[in-house]
mmCIF file of C-alpha atoms and ligand atoms in Angstrom:
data_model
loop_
_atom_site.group_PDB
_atom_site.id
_atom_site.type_symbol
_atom_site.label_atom_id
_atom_site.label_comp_id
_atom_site.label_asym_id
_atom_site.label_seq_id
_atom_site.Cartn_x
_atom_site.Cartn_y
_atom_site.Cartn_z
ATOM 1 C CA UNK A 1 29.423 3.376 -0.004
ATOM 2 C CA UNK A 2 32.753 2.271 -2.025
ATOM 3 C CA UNK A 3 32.906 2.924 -5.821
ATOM 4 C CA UNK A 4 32.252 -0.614 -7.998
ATOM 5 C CA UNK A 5 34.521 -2.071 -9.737
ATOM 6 C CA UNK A 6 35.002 -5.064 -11.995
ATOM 7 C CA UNK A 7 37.275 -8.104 -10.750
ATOM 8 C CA UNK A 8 40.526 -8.739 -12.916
ATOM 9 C CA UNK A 9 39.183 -12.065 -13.175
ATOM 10 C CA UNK A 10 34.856 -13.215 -12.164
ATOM 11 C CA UNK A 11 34.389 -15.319 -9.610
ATOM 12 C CA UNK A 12 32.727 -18.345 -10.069
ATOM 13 C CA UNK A 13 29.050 -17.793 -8.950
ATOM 14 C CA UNK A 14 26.381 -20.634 -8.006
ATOM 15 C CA UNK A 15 22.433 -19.518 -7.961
ATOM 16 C CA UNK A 16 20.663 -19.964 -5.125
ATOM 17 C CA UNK A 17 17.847 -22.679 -6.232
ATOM 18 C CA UNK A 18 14.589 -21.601 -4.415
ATOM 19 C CA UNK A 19 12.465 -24.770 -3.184
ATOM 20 C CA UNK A 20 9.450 -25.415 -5.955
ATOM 21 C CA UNK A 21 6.188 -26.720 -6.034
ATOM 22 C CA UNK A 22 3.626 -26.092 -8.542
ATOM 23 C CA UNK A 23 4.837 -24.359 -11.691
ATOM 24 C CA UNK A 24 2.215 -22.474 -14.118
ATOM 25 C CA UNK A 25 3.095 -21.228 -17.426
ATOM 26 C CA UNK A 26 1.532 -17.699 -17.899
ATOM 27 C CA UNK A 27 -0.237 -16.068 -20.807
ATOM 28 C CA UNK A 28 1.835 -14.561 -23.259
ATOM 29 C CA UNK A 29 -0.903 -13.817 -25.785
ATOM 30 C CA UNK A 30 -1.660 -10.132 -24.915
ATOM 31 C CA UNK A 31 -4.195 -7.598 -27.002
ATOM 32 C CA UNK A 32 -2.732 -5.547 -29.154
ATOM 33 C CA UNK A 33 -2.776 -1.676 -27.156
ATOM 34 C CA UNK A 34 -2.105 2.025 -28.190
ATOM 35 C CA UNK A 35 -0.695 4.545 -26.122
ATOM 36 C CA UNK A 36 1.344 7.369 -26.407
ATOM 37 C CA UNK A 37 4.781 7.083 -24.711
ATOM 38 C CA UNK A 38 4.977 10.409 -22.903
ATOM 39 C CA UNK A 39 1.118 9.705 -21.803
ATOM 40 C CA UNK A 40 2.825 7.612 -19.403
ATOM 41 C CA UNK A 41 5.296 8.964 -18.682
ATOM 42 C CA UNK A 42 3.551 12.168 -17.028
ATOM 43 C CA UNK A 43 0.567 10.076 -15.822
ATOM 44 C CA UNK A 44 2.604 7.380 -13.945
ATOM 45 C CA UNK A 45 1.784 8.231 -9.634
ATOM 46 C CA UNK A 46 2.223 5.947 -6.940
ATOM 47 C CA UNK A 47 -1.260 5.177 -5.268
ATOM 48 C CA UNK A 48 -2.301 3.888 -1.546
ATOM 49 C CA UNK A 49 -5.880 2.869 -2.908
ATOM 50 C CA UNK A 50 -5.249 -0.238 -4.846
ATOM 51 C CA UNK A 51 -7.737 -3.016 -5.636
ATOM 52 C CA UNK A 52 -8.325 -6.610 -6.993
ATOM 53 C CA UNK A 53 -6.045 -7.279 -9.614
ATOM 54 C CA UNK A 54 -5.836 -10.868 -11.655
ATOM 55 C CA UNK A 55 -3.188 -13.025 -13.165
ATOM 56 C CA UNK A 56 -4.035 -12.046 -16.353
ATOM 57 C CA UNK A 57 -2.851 -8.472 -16.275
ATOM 58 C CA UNK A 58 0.254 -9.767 -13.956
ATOM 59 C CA UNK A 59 1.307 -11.872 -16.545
ATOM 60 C CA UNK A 60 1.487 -9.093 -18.731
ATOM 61 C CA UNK A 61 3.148 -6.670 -16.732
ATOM 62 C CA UNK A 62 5.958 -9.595 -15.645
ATOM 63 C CA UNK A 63 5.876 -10.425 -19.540
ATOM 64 C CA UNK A 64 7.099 -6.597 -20.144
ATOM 65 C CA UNK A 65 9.090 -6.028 -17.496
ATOM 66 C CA UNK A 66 11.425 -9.211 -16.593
ATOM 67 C CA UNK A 67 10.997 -11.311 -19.283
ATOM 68 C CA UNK A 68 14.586 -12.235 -20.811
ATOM 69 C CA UNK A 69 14.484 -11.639 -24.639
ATOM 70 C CA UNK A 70 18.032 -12.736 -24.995
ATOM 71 C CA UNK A 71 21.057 -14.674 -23.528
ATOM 72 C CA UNK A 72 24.580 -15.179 -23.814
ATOM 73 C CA UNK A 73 27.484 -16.294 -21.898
ATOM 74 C CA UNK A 74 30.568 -14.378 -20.411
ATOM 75 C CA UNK A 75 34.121 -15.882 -20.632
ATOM 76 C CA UNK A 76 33.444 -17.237 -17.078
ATOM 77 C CA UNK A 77 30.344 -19.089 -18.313
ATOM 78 C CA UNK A 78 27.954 -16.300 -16.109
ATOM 79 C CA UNK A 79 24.427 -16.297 -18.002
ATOM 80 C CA UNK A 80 24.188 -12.690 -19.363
ATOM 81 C CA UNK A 81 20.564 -11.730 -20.092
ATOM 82 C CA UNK A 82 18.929 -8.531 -21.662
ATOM 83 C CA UNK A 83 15.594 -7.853 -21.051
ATOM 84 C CA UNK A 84 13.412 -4.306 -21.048
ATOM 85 C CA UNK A 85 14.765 -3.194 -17.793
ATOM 86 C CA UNK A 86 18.680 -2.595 -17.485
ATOM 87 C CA UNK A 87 20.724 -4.426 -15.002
ATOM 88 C CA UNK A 88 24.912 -3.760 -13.983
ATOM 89 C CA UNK A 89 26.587 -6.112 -16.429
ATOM 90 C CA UNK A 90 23.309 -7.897 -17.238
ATOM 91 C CA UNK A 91 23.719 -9.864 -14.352
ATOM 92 C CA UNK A 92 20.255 -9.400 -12.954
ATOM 93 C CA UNK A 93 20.554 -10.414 -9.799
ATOM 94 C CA UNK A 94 17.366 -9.257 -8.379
ATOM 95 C CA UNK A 95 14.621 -12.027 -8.298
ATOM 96 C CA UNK A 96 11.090 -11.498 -8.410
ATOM 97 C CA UNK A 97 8.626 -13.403 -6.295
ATOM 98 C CA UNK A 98 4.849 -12.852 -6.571
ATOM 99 C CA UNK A 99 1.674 -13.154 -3.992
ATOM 100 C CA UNK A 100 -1.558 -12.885 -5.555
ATOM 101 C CA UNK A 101 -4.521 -11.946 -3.887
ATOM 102 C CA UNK A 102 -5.920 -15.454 -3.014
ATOM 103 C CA UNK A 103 -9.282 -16.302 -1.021
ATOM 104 C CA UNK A 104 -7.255 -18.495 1.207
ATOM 105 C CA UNK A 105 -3.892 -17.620 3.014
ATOM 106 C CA UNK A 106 -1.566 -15.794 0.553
ATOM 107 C CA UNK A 107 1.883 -17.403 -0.360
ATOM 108 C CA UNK A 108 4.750 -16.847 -2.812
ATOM 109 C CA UNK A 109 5.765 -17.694 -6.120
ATOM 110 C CA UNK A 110 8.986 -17.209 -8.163
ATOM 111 C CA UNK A 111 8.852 -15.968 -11.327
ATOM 112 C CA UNK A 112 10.779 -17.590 -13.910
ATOM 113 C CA UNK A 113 11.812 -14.731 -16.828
ATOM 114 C CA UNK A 114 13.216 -18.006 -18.845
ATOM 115 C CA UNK A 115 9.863 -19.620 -19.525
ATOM 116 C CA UNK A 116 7.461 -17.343 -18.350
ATOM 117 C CA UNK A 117 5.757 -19.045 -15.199
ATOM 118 C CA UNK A 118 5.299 -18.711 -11.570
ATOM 119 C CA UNK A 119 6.791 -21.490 -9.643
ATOM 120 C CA UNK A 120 4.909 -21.980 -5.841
ATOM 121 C CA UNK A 121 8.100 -21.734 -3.271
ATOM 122 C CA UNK A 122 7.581 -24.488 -0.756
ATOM 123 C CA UNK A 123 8.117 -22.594 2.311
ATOM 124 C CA UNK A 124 6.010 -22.991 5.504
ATOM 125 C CA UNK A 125 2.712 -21.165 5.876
ATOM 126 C CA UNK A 126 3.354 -19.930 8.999
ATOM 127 C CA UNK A 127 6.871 -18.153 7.998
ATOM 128 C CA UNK A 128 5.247 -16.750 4.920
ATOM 129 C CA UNK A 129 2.164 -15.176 7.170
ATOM 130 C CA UNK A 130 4.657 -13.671 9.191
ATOM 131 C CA UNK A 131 6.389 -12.106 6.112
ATOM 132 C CA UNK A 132 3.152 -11.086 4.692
ATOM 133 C CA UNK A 133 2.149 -9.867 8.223
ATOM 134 C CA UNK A 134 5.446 -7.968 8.581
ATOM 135 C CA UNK A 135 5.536 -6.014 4.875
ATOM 136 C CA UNK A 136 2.014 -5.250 5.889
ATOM 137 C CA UNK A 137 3.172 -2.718 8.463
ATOM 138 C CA UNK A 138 4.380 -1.114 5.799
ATOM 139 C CA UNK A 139 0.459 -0.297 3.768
ATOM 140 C CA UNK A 140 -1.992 -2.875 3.429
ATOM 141 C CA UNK A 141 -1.830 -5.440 0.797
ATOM 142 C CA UNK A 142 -5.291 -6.014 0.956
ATOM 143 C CA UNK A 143 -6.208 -7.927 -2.548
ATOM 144 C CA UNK A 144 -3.557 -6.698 -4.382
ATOM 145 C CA UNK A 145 -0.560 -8.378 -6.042
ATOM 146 C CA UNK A 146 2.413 -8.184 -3.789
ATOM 147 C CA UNK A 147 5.631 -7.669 -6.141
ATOM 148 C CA UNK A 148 8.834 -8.439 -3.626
ATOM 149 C CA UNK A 149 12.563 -8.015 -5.103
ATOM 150 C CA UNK A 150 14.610 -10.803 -3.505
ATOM 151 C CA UNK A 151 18.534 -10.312 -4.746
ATOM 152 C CA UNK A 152 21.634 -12.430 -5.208
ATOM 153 C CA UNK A 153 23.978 -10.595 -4.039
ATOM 154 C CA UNK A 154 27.206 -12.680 -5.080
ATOM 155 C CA UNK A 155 25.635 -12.570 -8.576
ATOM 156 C CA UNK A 156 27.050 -9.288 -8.979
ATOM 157 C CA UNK A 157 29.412 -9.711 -6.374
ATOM 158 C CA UNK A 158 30.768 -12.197 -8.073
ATOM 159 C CA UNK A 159 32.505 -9.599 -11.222
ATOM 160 C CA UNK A 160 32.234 -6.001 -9.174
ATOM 161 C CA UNK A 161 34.288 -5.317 -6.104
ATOM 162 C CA UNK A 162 32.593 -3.546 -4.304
ATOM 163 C CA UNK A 163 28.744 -4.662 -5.421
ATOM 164 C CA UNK A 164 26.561 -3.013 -3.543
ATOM 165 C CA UNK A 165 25.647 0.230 -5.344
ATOM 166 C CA UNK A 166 25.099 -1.327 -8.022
ATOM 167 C CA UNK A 167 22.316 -4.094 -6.771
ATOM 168 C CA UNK A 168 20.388 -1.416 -5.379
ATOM 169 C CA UNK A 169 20.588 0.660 -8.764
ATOM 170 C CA UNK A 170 19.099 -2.395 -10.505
ATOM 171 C CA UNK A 171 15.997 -2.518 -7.584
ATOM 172 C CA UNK A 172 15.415 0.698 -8.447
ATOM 173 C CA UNK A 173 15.261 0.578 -12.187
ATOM 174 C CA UNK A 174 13.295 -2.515 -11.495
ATOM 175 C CA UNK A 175 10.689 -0.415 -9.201
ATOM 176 C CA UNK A 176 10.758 2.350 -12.324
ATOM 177 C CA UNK A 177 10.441 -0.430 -14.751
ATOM 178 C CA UNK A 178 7.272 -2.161 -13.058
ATOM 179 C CA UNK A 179 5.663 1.562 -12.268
ATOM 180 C CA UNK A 180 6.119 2.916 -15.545
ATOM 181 C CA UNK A 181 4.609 -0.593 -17.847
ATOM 182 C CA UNK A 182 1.770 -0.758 -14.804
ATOM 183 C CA UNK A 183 0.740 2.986 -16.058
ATOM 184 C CA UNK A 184 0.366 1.656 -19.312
ATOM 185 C CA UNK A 185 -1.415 -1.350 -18.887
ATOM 186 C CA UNK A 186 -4.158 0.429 -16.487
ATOM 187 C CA UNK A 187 -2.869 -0.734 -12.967
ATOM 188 C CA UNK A 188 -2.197 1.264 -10.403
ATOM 189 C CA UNK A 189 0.885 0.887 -7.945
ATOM 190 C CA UNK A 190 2.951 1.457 -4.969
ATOM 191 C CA UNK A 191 6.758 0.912 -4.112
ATOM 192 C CA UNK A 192 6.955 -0.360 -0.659
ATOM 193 C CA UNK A 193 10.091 1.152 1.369
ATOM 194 C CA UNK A 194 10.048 -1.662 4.224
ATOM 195 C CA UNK A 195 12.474 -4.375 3.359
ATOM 196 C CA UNK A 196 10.639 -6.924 5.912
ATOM 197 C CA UNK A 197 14.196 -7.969 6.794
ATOM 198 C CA UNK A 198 13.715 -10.385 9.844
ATOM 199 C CA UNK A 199 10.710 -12.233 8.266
ATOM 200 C CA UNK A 200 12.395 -12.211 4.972
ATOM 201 C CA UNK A 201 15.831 -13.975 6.377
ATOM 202 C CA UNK A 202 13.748 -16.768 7.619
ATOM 203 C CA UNK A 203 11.996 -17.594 4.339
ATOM 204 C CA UNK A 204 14.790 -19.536 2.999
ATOM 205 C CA UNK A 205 18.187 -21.337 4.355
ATOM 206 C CA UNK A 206 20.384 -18.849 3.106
ATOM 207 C CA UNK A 207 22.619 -16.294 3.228
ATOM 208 C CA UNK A 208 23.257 -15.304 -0.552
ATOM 209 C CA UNK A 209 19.390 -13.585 -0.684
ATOM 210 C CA UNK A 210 18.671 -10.675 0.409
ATOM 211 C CA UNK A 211 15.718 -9.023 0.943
ATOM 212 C CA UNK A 212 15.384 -6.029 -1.846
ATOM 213 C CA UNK A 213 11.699 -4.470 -1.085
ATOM 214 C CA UNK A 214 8.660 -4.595 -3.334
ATOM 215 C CA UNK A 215 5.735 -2.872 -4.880
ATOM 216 C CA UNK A 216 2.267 -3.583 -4.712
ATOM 217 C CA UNK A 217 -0.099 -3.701 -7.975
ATOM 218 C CA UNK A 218 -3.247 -3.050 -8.279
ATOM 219 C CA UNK A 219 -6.522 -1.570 -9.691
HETATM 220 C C1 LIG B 301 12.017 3.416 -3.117
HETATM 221 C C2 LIG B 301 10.625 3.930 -2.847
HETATM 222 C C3 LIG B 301 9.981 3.568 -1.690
HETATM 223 C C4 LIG B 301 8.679 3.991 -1.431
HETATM 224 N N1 LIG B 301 8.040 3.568 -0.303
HETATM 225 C C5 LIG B 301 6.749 3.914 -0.102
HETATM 226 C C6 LIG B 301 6.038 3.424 1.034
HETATM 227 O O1 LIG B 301 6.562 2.654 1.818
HETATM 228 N N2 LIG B 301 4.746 3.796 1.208
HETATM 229 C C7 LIG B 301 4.128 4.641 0.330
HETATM 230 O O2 LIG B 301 2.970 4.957 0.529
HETATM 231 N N3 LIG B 301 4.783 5.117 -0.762
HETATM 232 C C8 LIG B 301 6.059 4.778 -0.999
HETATM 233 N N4 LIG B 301 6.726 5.220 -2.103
HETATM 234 C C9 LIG B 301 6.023 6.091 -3.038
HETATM 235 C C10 LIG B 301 6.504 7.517 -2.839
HETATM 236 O O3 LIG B 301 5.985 8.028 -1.655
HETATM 237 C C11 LIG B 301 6.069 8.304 -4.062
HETATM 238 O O4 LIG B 301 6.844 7.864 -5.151
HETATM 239 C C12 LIG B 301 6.267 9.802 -3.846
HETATM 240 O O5 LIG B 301 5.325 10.309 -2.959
HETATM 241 C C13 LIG B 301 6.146 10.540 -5.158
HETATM 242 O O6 LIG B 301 4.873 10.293 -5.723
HETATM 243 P P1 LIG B 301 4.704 9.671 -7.182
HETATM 244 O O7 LIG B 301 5.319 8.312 -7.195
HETATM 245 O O8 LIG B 301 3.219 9.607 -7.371
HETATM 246 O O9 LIG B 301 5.373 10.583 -8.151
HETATM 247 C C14 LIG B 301 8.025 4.836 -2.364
HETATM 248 C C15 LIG B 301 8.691 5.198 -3.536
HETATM 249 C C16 LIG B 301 9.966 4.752 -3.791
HETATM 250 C C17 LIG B 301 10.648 5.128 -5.081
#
């Protein structure tokens, strides 16, 4: 892998806009908790044996973990954002989509760290089964919540030669991010090292996603 670098000069980047349906604000009104930091720390373990988990508690744990808090923008007009979990030049290019554990077929949503919501992707049922069908080689989602990194590559591409390193950093801090604020709230959870690639690639018309992994949450 090459050492990253940033450009003389950014290129200009365009987001991919994922297809929407049904948006739905989440709760942001959370009890007030104690814990003690380093609690956490030494308690946080990955688990296999995860169950039910509802919105509620995602909506926290997306509130704490990918939530923007604040914004500015570069000198070539590139949205910087900080939030609780670090990111290569704040450029955050790895997207979060969600599948809750539904009593019908699963399907995606995209979370929105701007307004707090989950948007529904419009994507066909049968490509999403496959997906779902093909990260469950991986372990069992079962009735868990399905937490899948999708990235932007050109996002960081588009200031760093040579990018790649430092997408994958951010999944990771992501994964640590997520594991760590699950511990605290209560939830148990799993990193997933499958990337799903195939079924992934034929989610959406693109080729400025790809697939970065995910972690499932649970009880
Ligand atoms: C990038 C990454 C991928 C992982 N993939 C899987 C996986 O596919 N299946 C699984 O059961 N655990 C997976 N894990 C969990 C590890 O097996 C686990 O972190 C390791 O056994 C150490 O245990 P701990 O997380 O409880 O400290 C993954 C962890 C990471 C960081």
């Amino acid at each position: 892998m090459k050492n990253p670098k940033p450009k003389n000069s950014n290129d200009e980047f365009h987001p991919f806009k994922y297809p929407f349906s049904t948006k739905t604000k989440l709760n942001r009104d959370f009890k007030a908790r104690e814990g003690d930091f380093l609690d956490v720390l030494l308690t946080r373990r990955s688990s296999q044996k995860l169950g039910y988990i509802a919105l509620e508690g995602i909506a926290e744990l997306l509130y704490f973990t990918n939530k923007i808090h604040s914004i500015s923008i570069d000198d070539s007009r590139f949205l910087i954002s900080k939030r609780t979990v670090p990111s290569a030049g704040g450029r955050h290019p790895v997207d979060i989509l969600v599948s809750m554990p539904s009593e019908s077929a699963r399907f995606l949503q995209y979370y929105n760290p701007i307004d707090h919501s989950l948007s529904e992707l419009s994507i066909s049922k049968d490509k999403q089964k496959s997906f779902f069908m093909e990260v469950n080689e991986n372990l069992p989602i079962a009735d868990c919540c399905l937490i899948w990194f999708s990235i932007q590559t050109k996002k960081t591409q588009s200031k760093y030669e040579n990018a790649e390193s430092l997408y994958w950093r951010d999944a990771g801090a992501l994964i640590y991010c997520i594991q760590i604020v699950s511990t605290y709230l209560g939830f148990k959870s799993c990193p997933l090292g499958g990337l799903a690639i195939e079924t992934f690639n034929s989610l959406f018309k693109t080729n400025n996603l790809i697939s970065g992994g995910g972690i499932l949450i649970g009880t």
